[in-house]
Amino acid sequence: MNANAVEQRVFNFSAGPATIPLSVLQQVQEELLCYPGAGASVMEISHRSKIFTEIAADAELTLRNLMAVPDDYAILFLQGGSALQFSMVPANLLKGTGKSASYLVTGSWSKKAIAEAKKEGEVTLGFDGSDGNFCDLPTAGSQLVSEEAAYLYYCSNETIQGVQFQSEPNCPDSVPLVCDASSDFLSRPLPIDQYGILYACAQKNAGPAGVTVVVIRKDLLERADDSLPGYLNYRNHASADSMWNTPPTFAVYMLGKIAHWLQDEIGGLKAIESLNCSKASLLYETIDSSDSFYRGHAQNDCRSKMNVTFNLPSDQLQAKFISEAASQGLDSLKGHRSVGGIRASIYNAMPLEGVTTLASFMTDFANANR
Ligand SMILES: *Cc1c(COP(=O)(O)O)cnc(C)c1O
């Protein structure tokens, strides 16, 4: 990568597609014109070639080790984004069962998910945070689902509102727990054996857009009816090692690079969790010590370590904040159009230096504008 291009890179706080580690981009650049031994770029070779099947198998194995995924779980690489999972989950686990599924609606993404699930079967609201403007989550230990439910669905980190579950919601053993972990995937270790399905699109914390990772307990693969459209049936993807049709080869290749970066350069998910905690604390401390100049959206015990959301005293100050920050190389801080305010997305690949620079900008800006 030429030095000039590296210098032009900003601290990118985009919520997704989001920042990617520079060292990964540099490796990809090196291999782009000719993947070693392939005589072509990774985008130009058959997904059934020996080289690509090894790339895909290595990505899967590296993820499996990193996340400590047990053997009785399959890892699938799919397309369609997390949005398609909103439909695939109920199509496989709810449709035609005569049961109902319980949804925890804690923000924009789980709200979209329940709307799609209603098309496939009966759903109940285990929790509805809309009255509180999605700033809080169910209290620990509360009963959220009946023992007979088809599954319990939740979103571990609401990317738009910036609320994050600090641990898994209460769920009986008989009920599969289903999680949309799109925006906090690979940000911390998880007890995978407590999940039925955990899925994430890659473009927040695990690479470029194009691939969605689905971790699914193998017994759940048997639940879908054969009448489902082939692509929507998890069983087809699992039995074909995610090559039921052409997988998003370049995105899978990059996902593997990100998994290696986490394993080899960062030192695993415990190490990244501790970095993520330090980064988030810096911003929340800045908010809390600003004499209410900055007001955090999420209640303290549900604050996201990935998407830090807050407001300024007026819309004018908000606009000024965004443009002054951008002029200092702090980019994409505007909150989602549906909620406004400021959102700093500080995924795994956001360096500590980006967060310390933002925190001192925030302190200076508050002092100059209160
Ligand atoms: C981004 C996001 C989605 C949507 O992902 P697509 O790949 O655009 O379908 C769903 N859920 C969460 C939590 C997200 O952050």
CSV table of C-alpha atoms and ligand atoms in Angstrom, one decimal:
chain,number,residue,atom,x,y,z
A,1,MET,CA,0.0,0.0,0.0
A,2,ASN,CA,1.6,3.3,-0.9
A,3,ALA,CA,2.4,5.5,2.1
A,4,ASN,CA,0.2,8.3,0.9
A,5,ALA,CA,-2.9,6.1,0.9
A,6,VAL,CA,-2.2,5.0,4.5
A,7,GLU,CA,-1.9,8.6,5.6
A,8,GLN,CA,-5.2,9.5,3.9
A,9,ARG,CA,-7.1,6.9,6.1
A,10,VAL,CA,-9.3,8.5,8.7
A,11,PHE,CA,-10.4,7.1,12.0
A,12,ASN,CA,-13.6,5.6,10.7
A,13,PHE,CA,-16.4,5.3,13.2
A,14,SER,CA,-18.9,4.0,10.6
A,15,ALA,CA,-21.5,1.5,11.9
A,16,GLY,CA,-21.1,-0.7,8.9
A,17,PRO,CA,-19.6,-1.5,6.5
A,18,ALA,CA,-16.9,-0.6,9.0
A,19,THR,CA,-13.2,-0.2,9.6
A,20,ILE,CA,-11.0,-3.2,8.8
A,21,PRO,CA,-7.5,-3.7,10.3
A,22,LEU,CA,-4.8,-2.0,8.2
A,23,SER,CA,-2.6,-5.1,8.4
A,24,VAL,CA,-5.3,-7.2,6.9
A,25,LEU,CA,-5.9,-4.8,4.1
A,26,GLN,CA,-2.2,-4.8,3.4
A,27,GLN,CA,-2.0,-8.6,3.2
A,28,VAL,CA,-5.0,-8.6,0.9
A,29,GLN,CA,-3.4,-6.0,-1.3
A,30,GLU,CA,-0.3,-8.1,-1.5
A,31,GLU,CA,-2.2,-11.1,-2.6
A,32,LEU,CA,-4.8,-9.4,-4.8
A,33,LEU,CA,-3.2,-9.7,-8.2
A,34,CYS,CA,-2.1,-13.2,-7.7
A,35,TYR,CA,-3.0,-15.4,-4.8
A,36,PRO,CA,0.1,-17.6,-4.0
A,37,GLY,CA,0.0,-20.7,-6.3
A,38,ALA,CA,-3.3,-19.7,-8.0
A,39,GLY,CA,-2.0,-17.7,-11.0
A,40,ALA,CA,-5.0,-15.5,-10.5
A,41,SER,CA,-6.7,-13.4,-7.7
A,42,VAL,CA,-8.9,-15.2,-5.2
A,43,MET,CA,-11.9,-13.6,-6.9
A,44,GLU,CA,-11.1,-15.3,-10.2
A,45,ILE,CA,-10.9,-19.0,-9.2
A,46,SER,CA,-13.5,-21.7,-8.8
A,47,HIS,CA,-15.1,-22.1,-5.4
A,48,ARG,CA,-14.5,-25.8,-6.0
A,49,SER,CA,-10.8,-25.4,-6.6
A,50,LYS,CA,-8.4,-27.0,-4.1
A,51,ILE,CA,-7.0,-23.5,-3.3
A,52,PHE,CA,-10.4,-22.0,-2.5
A,53,THR,CA,-11.8,-25.0,-0.6
A,54,GLU,CA,-8.7,-24.8,1.6
A,55,ILE,CA,-9.2,-21.1,2.1
A,56,ALA,CA,-12.8,-21.7,3.2
A,57,ALA,CA,-11.9,-24.7,5.4
A,58,ASP,CA,-9.2,-22.6,7.1
A,59,ALA,CA,-11.6,-19.7,7.7
A,60,GLU,CA,-14.1,-22.1,9.3
A,61,LEU,CA,-11.4,-23.8,11.4
A,62,THR,CA,-9.9,-20.5,12.6
A,63,LEU,CA,-13.3,-19.2,13.6
A,64,ARG,CA,-14.2,-22.5,15.3
A,65,ASN,CA,-11.0,-22.3,17.4
A,66,LEU,CA,-11.3,-18.6,18.1
A,67,MET,CA,-14.9,-18.9,19.3
A,68,ALA,CA,-14.5,-22.4,20.8
A,69,VAL,CA,-17.4,-23.7,18.8
A,70,PRO,CA,-18.2,-27.3,19.9
A,71,ASP,CA,-18.2,-30.2,17.4
A,72,ASP,CA,-22.0,-30.5,17.5
A,73,TYR,CA,-22.4,-27.1,15.9
A,74,ALA,CA,-22.0,-26.3,12.1
A,75,ILE,CA,-20.6,-23.0,10.9
A,76,LEU,CA,-22.2,-21.8,7.7
A,77,PHE,CA,-21.1,-19.1,5.3
A,78,LEU,CA,-24.3,-17.6,3.7
A,79,GLN,CA,-25.4,-14.6,1.6
A,80,GLY,CA,-28.4,-12.4,2.0
A,81,GLY,CA,-27.1,-10.5,5.1
A,82,SER,CA,-28.6,-10.6,8.5
A,83,ALA,CA,-31.8,-9.5,6.9
A,84,LEU,CA,-32.2,-12.9,5.3
A,85,GLN,CA,-31.7,-14.6,8.7
A,86,PHE,CA,-34.8,-12.7,9.9
A,87,SER,CA,-36.7,-15.0,7.6
A,88,MET,CA,-34.5,-18.1,7.6
A,89,VAL,CA,-34.7,-18.5,11.3
A,90,PRO,CA,-38.5,-18.7,11.5
A,91,ALA,CA,-38.7,-20.6,8.1
A,92,ASN,CA,-36.6,-23.4,9.6
A,93,LEU,CA,-37.6,-23.4,13.3
A,94,LEU,CA,-41.2,-22.0,13.4
A,95,LYS,CA,-43.1,-22.5,10.2
A,96,GLY,CA,-45.6,-25.4,10.4
A,97,THR,CA,-44.7,-26.3,14.0
A,98,GLY,CA,-47.9,-25.0,15.6
A,99,LYS,CA,-45.7,-23.4,18.3
A,100,SER,CA,-44.9,-19.8,18.9
A,101,ALA,CA,-41.5,-18.1,19.1
A,102,SER,CA,-40.7,-15.4,21.7
A,103,TYR,CA,-38.9,-12.2,20.6
A,104,LEU,CA,-37.2,-9.7,22.7
A,105,VAL,CA,-37.7,-6.4,20.9
A,106,THR,CA,-34.9,-4.1,22.2
A,107,GLY,CA,-34.3,-1.9,19.2
A,108,SER,CA,-34.5,-1.4,15.4
A,109,TRP,CA,-33.0,-4.7,14.4
A,110,SER,CA,-35.1,-7.0,16.6
A,111,LYS,CA,-38.1,-5.0,15.5
A,112,LYS,CA,-37.4,-5.8,11.9
A,113,ALA,CA,-36.8,-9.4,12.8
A,114,ILE,CA,-40.1,-9.9,14.5
A,115,ALA,CA,-41.9,-8.4,11.5
A,116,GLU,CA,-40.4,-11.0,9.2
A,117,ALA,CA,-41.1,-13.8,11.7
A,118,LYS,CA,-44.8,-13.0,11.8
A,119,LYS,CA,-45.0,-14.0,8.1
A,120,GLU,CA,-43.8,-17.5,9.0
A,121,GLY,CA,-45.8,-18.3,12.2
A,122,GLU,CA,-47.0,-17.2,15.6
A,123,VAL,CA,-44.8,-14.9,17.7
A,124,THR,CA,-45.0,-13.5,21.1
A,125,LEU,CA,-43.3,-10.5,22.6
A,126,GLY,CA,-41.1,-11.6,25.4
A,127,PHE,CA,-40.0,-8.0,25.9
A,128,ASP,CA,-40.9,-4.7,24.3
A,129,GLY,CA,-38.6,-1.8,24.9
A,130,SER,CA,-40.4,0.6,22.6
A,131,ASP,CA,-42.1,2.5,25.4
A,132,GLY,CA,-38.7,3.3,26.9
A,133,ASN,CA,-37.4,4.4,23.5
A,134,PHE,CA,-35.1,1.4,23.4
A,135,CYS,CA,-32.7,2.5,26.0
A,136,ASP,CA,-33.0,-0.5,28.3
A,137,LEU,CA,-33.2,-4.3,28.2
A,138,PRO,CA,-35.0,-7.0,30.2
A,139,THR,CA,-33.9,-7.2,33.8
A,140,ALA,CA,-31.6,-10.2,34.5
A,141,GLY,CA,-33.5,-13.3,35.6
A,142,SER,CA,-36.9,-12.2,34.2
A,143,GLN,CA,-39.0,-14.9,32.6
A,144,LEU,CA,-39.1,-14.3,28.8
A,145,VAL,CA,-40.4,-17.4,27.2
A,146,SER,CA,-42.5,-20.5,27.9
A,147,GLU,CA,-40.9,-24.0,28.0
A,148,GLU,CA,-42.9,-25.0,24.8
A,149,ALA,CA,-41.7,-22.1,22.6
A,150,ALA,CA,-40.1,-22.8,19.2
A,151,TYR,CA,-37.2,-20.6,20.2
A,152,LEU,CA,-36.3,-17.4,22.0
A,153,TYR,CA,-34.9,-14.7,19.7
A,154,TYR,CA,-32.8,-11.6,20.7
A,155,CYS,CA,-30.3,-9.2,19.3
A,156,SER,CA,-27.2,-9.1,21.5
A,157,ASN,CA,-26.2,-5.6,20.4
A,158,GLU,CA,-28.7,-3.1,18.9
A,159,THR,CA,-26.4,-1.3,16.5
A,160,ILE,CA,-28.6,1.8,16.1
A,161,GLN,CA,-29.7,2.4,19.7
A,162,GLY,CA,-26.4,1.2,21.3
A,163,VAL,CA,-27.8,-1.2,23.8
A,164,GLN,CA,-26.0,-4.5,24.5
A,165,PHE,CA,-26.8,-7.6,26.5
A,166,GLN,CA,-24.0,-8.1,29.0
A,167,SER,CA,-24.9,-11.8,29.2
A,168,GLU,CA,-27.4,-14.3,27.6
A,169,PRO,CA,-31.0,-13.8,28.5
A,170,ASN,CA,-32.7,-16.4,30.7
A,171,CYS,CA,-33.8,-19.3,28.5
A,172,PRO,CA,-34.9,-22.9,29.5
A,173,ASP,CA,-32.8,-25.7,28.2
A,174,SER,CA,-35.7,-27.0,26.1
A,175,VAL,CA,-35.9,-23.8,24.1
A,176,PRO,CA,-33.3,-23.0,21.4
A,177,LEU,CA,-31.8,-19.5,22.0
A,178,VAL,CA,-31.3,-17.6,18.7
A,179,CYS,CA,-29.1,-14.5,18.6
A,180,ASP,CA,-28.5,-11.8,16.0
A,181,ALA,CA,-24.9,-11.0,17.0
A,182,SER,CA,-24.2,-9.0,13.8
A,183,SER,CA,-22.6,-6.0,15.5
A,184,ASP,CA,-20.8,-7.6,18.4
A,185,PHE,CA,-19.6,-10.8,16.7
A,186,LEU,CA,-16.1,-11.8,17.8
A,187,SER,CA,-15.9,-8.9,20.3
A,188,ARG,CA,-15.9,-11.2,23.3
A,189,PRO,CA,-15.9,-14.9,24.2
A,190,LEU,CA,-19.3,-16.5,24.3
A,191,PRO,CA,-20.7,-19.8,25.8
A,192,ILE,CA,-21.7,-21.2,22.4
A,193,ASP,CA,-23.3,-24.3,24.0
A,194,GLN,CA,-26.0,-22.1,25.4
A,195,TYR,CA,-27.1,-21.1,21.8
A,196,GLY,CA,-29.2,-22.8,19.2
A,197,ILE,CA,-28.3,-20.4,16.5
A,198,LEU,CA,-26.0,-17.4,16.5
A,199,TYR,CA,-25.6,-15.4,13.4
A,200,ALA,CA,-23.8,-12.3,12.1
A,201,CYS,CA,-23.3,-10.5,8.9
A,202,ALA,CA,-19.6,-9.7,8.5
A,203,GLN,CA,-19.6,-6.1,7.6
A,204,LYS,CA,-19.6,-4.7,11.2
A,205,ASN,CA,-16.9,-6.6,13.0
A,206,ALA,CA,-15.7,-9.4,10.8
A,207,GLY,CA,-14.8,-8.2,7.3
A,208,PRO,CA,-16.5,-6.8,4.2
A,209,ALA,CA,-20.2,-7.1,3.3
A,210,GLY,CA,-21.2,-10.2,1.5
A,211,VAL,CA,-20.9,-13.1,3.9
A,212,THR,CA,-23.2,-14.0,6.9
A,213,VAL,CA,-21.9,-16.5,9.4
A,214,VAL,CA,-24.4,-18.8,11.0
A,215,VAL,CA,-23.4,-21.0,13.9
A,216,ILE,CA,-26.1,-23.6,14.4
A,217,ARG,CA,-26.5,-26.6,16.7
A,218,LYS,CA,-26.7,-29.6,14.4
A,219,ASP,CA,-29.9,-31.1,15.7
A,220,LEU,CA,-31.7,-27.9,14.6
A,221,LEU,CA,-30.8,-28.7,11.0
A,222,GLU,CA,-33.4,-31.4,10.9
A,223,ARG,CA,-36.3,-29.2,11.7
A,224,ALA,CA,-37.0,-27.6,8.4
A,225,ASP,CA,-39.6,-28.9,6.0
A,226,ASP,CA,-38.3,-30.1,2.5
A,227,SER,CA,-40.9,-27.8,0.9
A,228,LEU,CA,-38.8,-24.7,1.8
A,229,PRO,CA,-37.0,-23.0,-1.0
A,230,GLY,CA,-33.6,-24.7,-1.2
A,231,TYR,CA,-31.5,-21.7,-0.3
A,232,LEU,CA,-33.5,-21.1,2.8
A,233,ASN,CA,-33.0,-24.5,4.2
A,234,TYR,CA,-30.0,-24.6,6.6
A,235,ARG,CA,-29.7,-28.3,6.1
A,236,ASN,CA,-28.7,-27.9,2.4
A,237,HIS,CA,-25.9,-25.5,3.3
A,238,ALA,CA,-24.6,-27.7,6.1
A,239,SER,CA,-24.6,-30.9,4.1
A,240,ALA,CA,-22.7,-29.1,1.3
A,241,ASP,CA,-20.1,-27.4,3.5
A,242,SER,CA,-21.5,-24.0,2.5
A,243,MET,CA,-21.0,-24.8,-1.2
A,244,TRP,CA,-24.7,-25.6,-2.0
A,245,ASN,CA,-24.3,-22.7,-4.4
A,246,THR,CA,-21.4,-20.3,-5.1
A,247,PRO,CA,-20.4,-18.8,-1.7
A,248,PRO,CA,-19.3,-15.1,-1.5
A,249,THR,CA,-15.7,-16.2,-2.1
A,250,PHE,CA,-13.9,-12.9,-1.5
A,251,ALA,CA,-15.8,-12.1,1.6
A,252,VAL,CA,-15.1,-15.6,3.0
A,253,TYR,CA,-11.4,-15.2,2.2
A,254,MET,CA,-11.3,-11.8,4.1
A,255,LEU,CA,-13.3,-13.3,7.0
A,256,GLY,CA,-10.5,-15.8,7.4
A,257,LYS,CA,-7.9,-13.0,7.4
A,258,ILE,CA,-9.8,-11.2,10.2
A,259,ALA,CA,-10.1,-14.4,12.2
A,260,HIS,CA,-6.3,-14.9,11.9
A,261,TRP,CA,-5.7,-11.3,12.9
A,262,LEU,CA,-7.7,-11.8,16.0
A,263,GLN,CA,-6.0,-15.1,16.8
A,264,ASP,CA,-2.4,-14.2,15.9
A,265,GLU,CA,-2.0,-10.5,16.3
A,266,ILE,CA,-4.6,-9.7,19.1
A,267,GLY,CA,-4.3,-13.0,21.0
A,268,GLY,CA,-7.9,-14.2,20.9
A,269,LEU,CA,-11.3,-13.1,22.1
A,270,LYS,CA,-10.5,-12.5,25.8
A,271,ALA,CA,-7.7,-10.1,24.7
A,272,ILE,CA,-10.0,-8.2,22.3
A,273,GLU,CA,-12.7,-8.1,24.9
A,274,SER,CA,-10.4,-6.3,27.3
A,275,LEU,CA,-9.3,-3.9,24.6
A,276,ASN,CA,-13.0,-3.2,23.7
A,277,CYS,CA,-13.8,-2.6,27.4
A,278,SER,CA,-11.0,0.0,27.7
A,279,LYS,CA,-12.0,1.8,24.5
A,280,ALA,CA,-15.7,1.9,25.5
A,281,SER,CA,-14.9,3.1,29.1
A,282,LEU,CA,-12.9,6.0,27.7
A,283,LEU,CA,-15.9,7.3,25.8
A,284,TYR,CA,-18.5,6.7,28.5
A,285,GLU,CA,-16.3,8.4,31.1
A,286,THR,CA,-16.0,11.4,28.8
A,287,ILE,CA,-19.8,11.5,28.5
A,288,ASP,CA,-20.3,11.0,32.2
A,289,SER,CA,-17.9,13.7,33.2
A,290,SER,CA,-19.2,16.3,30.7
A,291,ASP,CA,-21.8,17.8,33.2
A,292,SER,CA,-24.6,16.6,31.0
A,293,PHE,CA,-23.3,18.4,27.9
A,294,TYR,CA,-23.3,14.9,26.4
A,295,ARG,CA,-26.2,12.6,27.3
A,296,GLY,CA,-25.8,8.9,26.7
A,297,HIS,CA,-28.8,7.1,25.1
A,298,ALA,CA,-28.5,3.7,26.8
A,299,GLN,CA,-29.1,3.1,30.5
A,300,ASN,CA,-25.8,2.5,32.2
A,301,ASP,CA,-26.1,-1.2,32.6
A,302,CYS,CA,-27.0,-1.8,29.0
A,303,ARG,CA,-24.4,0.4,27.3
A,304,SER,CA,-22.9,-1.1,24.2
A,305,LYS,CA,-19.1,-1.5,23.9
A,306,MET,CA,-19.5,-1.4,20.1
A,307,ASN,CA,-21.8,1.5,19.3
A,308,VAL,CA,-21.6,4.5,21.7
A,309,THR,CA,-24.7,6.6,21.2
A,310,PHE,CA,-25.2,10.1,22.7
A,311,ASN,CA,-26.8,13.5,22.2
A,312,LEU,CA,-25.7,17.1,22.4
A,313,PRO,CA,-27.7,20.0,23.8
A,314,SER,CA,-29.0,21.0,20.4
A,315,ASP,CA,-29.3,20.0,16.8
A,316,GLN,CA,-27.0,22.9,15.8
A,317,LEU,CA,-24.3,21.8,18.2
A,318,GLN,CA,-24.7,18.2,16.9
A,319,ALA,CA,-24.1,19.3,13.3
A,320,LYS,CA,-21.1,21.4,14.4
A,321,PHE,CA,-19.7,18.5,16.4
A,322,ILE,CA,-19.9,16.2,13.3
A,323,SER,CA,-18.3,18.6,10.9
A,324,GLU,CA,-15.5,19.7,13.3
A,325,ALA,CA,-14.7,16.1,14.1
A,326,ALA,CA,-14.6,15.2,10.4
A,327,SER,CA,-12.1,18.0,9.8
A,328,GLN,CA,-9.9,16.3,12.4
A,329,GLY,CA,-10.0,12.9,10.7
A,330,LEU,CA,-12.8,11.5,13.0
A,331,ASP,CA,-15.2,10.3,10.4
A,332,SER,CA,-18.8,9.0,10.2
A,333,LEU,CA,-20.0,10.0,13.7
A,334,LYS,CA,-23.6,10.9,12.7
A,335,GLY,CA,-26.2,8.8,14.4
A,336,HIS,CA,-28.6,6.6,12.4
A,337,ARG,CA,-31.2,8.6,10.5
A,338,SER,CA,-34.0,7.0,12.5
A,339,VAL,CA,-32.7,8.2,15.9
A,340,GLY,CA,-30.4,11.1,15.3
A,341,GLY,CA,-27.7,12.1,17.7
A,342,ILE,CA,-24.1,10.9,17.6
A,343,ARG,CA,-23.0,7.3,17.2
A,344,ALA,CA,-19.3,6.3,17.6
A,345,SER,CA,-18.9,2.7,16.4
A,346,ILE,CA,-15.8,1.3,17.9
A,347,TYR,CA,-15.5,-2.2,16.6
A,348,ASN,CA,-12.5,-4.5,17.1
A,349,ALA,CA,-10.5,-2.9,14.3
A,350,MET,CA,-10.9,0.7,15.7
A,351,PRO,CA,-7.4,1.4,17.2
A,352,LEU,CA,-7.2,2.7,20.7
A,353,GLU,CA,-5.6,5.8,19.3
A,354,GLY,CA,-8.8,6.6,17.4
A,355,VAL,CA,-10.8,6.4,20.6
A,356,THR,CA,-8.4,8.6,22.6
A,357,THR,CA,-8.4,11.1,19.8
A,358,LEU,CA,-12.2,11.2,19.9
A,359,ALA,CA,-12.3,11.4,23.7
A,360,SER,CA,-10.1,14.5,23.8
A,361,PHE,CA,-11.9,16.1,20.9
A,362,MET,CA,-15.2,15.6,22.9
A,363,THR,CA,-13.7,17.2,26.0
A,364,ASP,CA,-12.3,20.2,24.0
A,365,PHE,CA,-15.6,20.6,22.1
A,366,ALA,CA,-17.7,20.6,25.3
A,367,ASN,CA,-15.4,23.2,26.9
A,368,ALA,CA,-15.6,25.4,23.8
A,369,ASN,CA,-19.3,25.2,23.3
A,370,ARG,CA,-21.1,24.9,26.7
B,1,LIG,C1,-26.4,-4.4,10.3
B,1,LIG,C2,-27.3,-5.3,11.1
B,1,LIG,C3,-28.3,-6.1,10.5
B,1,LIG,C4,-28.6,-6.0,9.0
B,1,LIG,O1,-27.6,-6.6,8.3
B,1,LIG,P1,-27.7,-6.8,6.7
B,1,LIG,O2,-26.4,-7.5,6.3
B,1,LIG,O3,-27.7,-5.4,6.1
B,1,LIG,O4,-28.9,-7.5,6.3
B,1,LIG,C5,-29.0,-6.9,11.3
B,1,LIG,N1,-28.9,-6.9,12.6
B,1,LIG,C6,-27.9,-6.1,13.2
B,1,LIG,C7,-27.8,-6.2,14.7
B,1,LIG,C8,-27.1,-5.3,12.5
B,1,LIG,O5,-26.2,-4.5,13.1
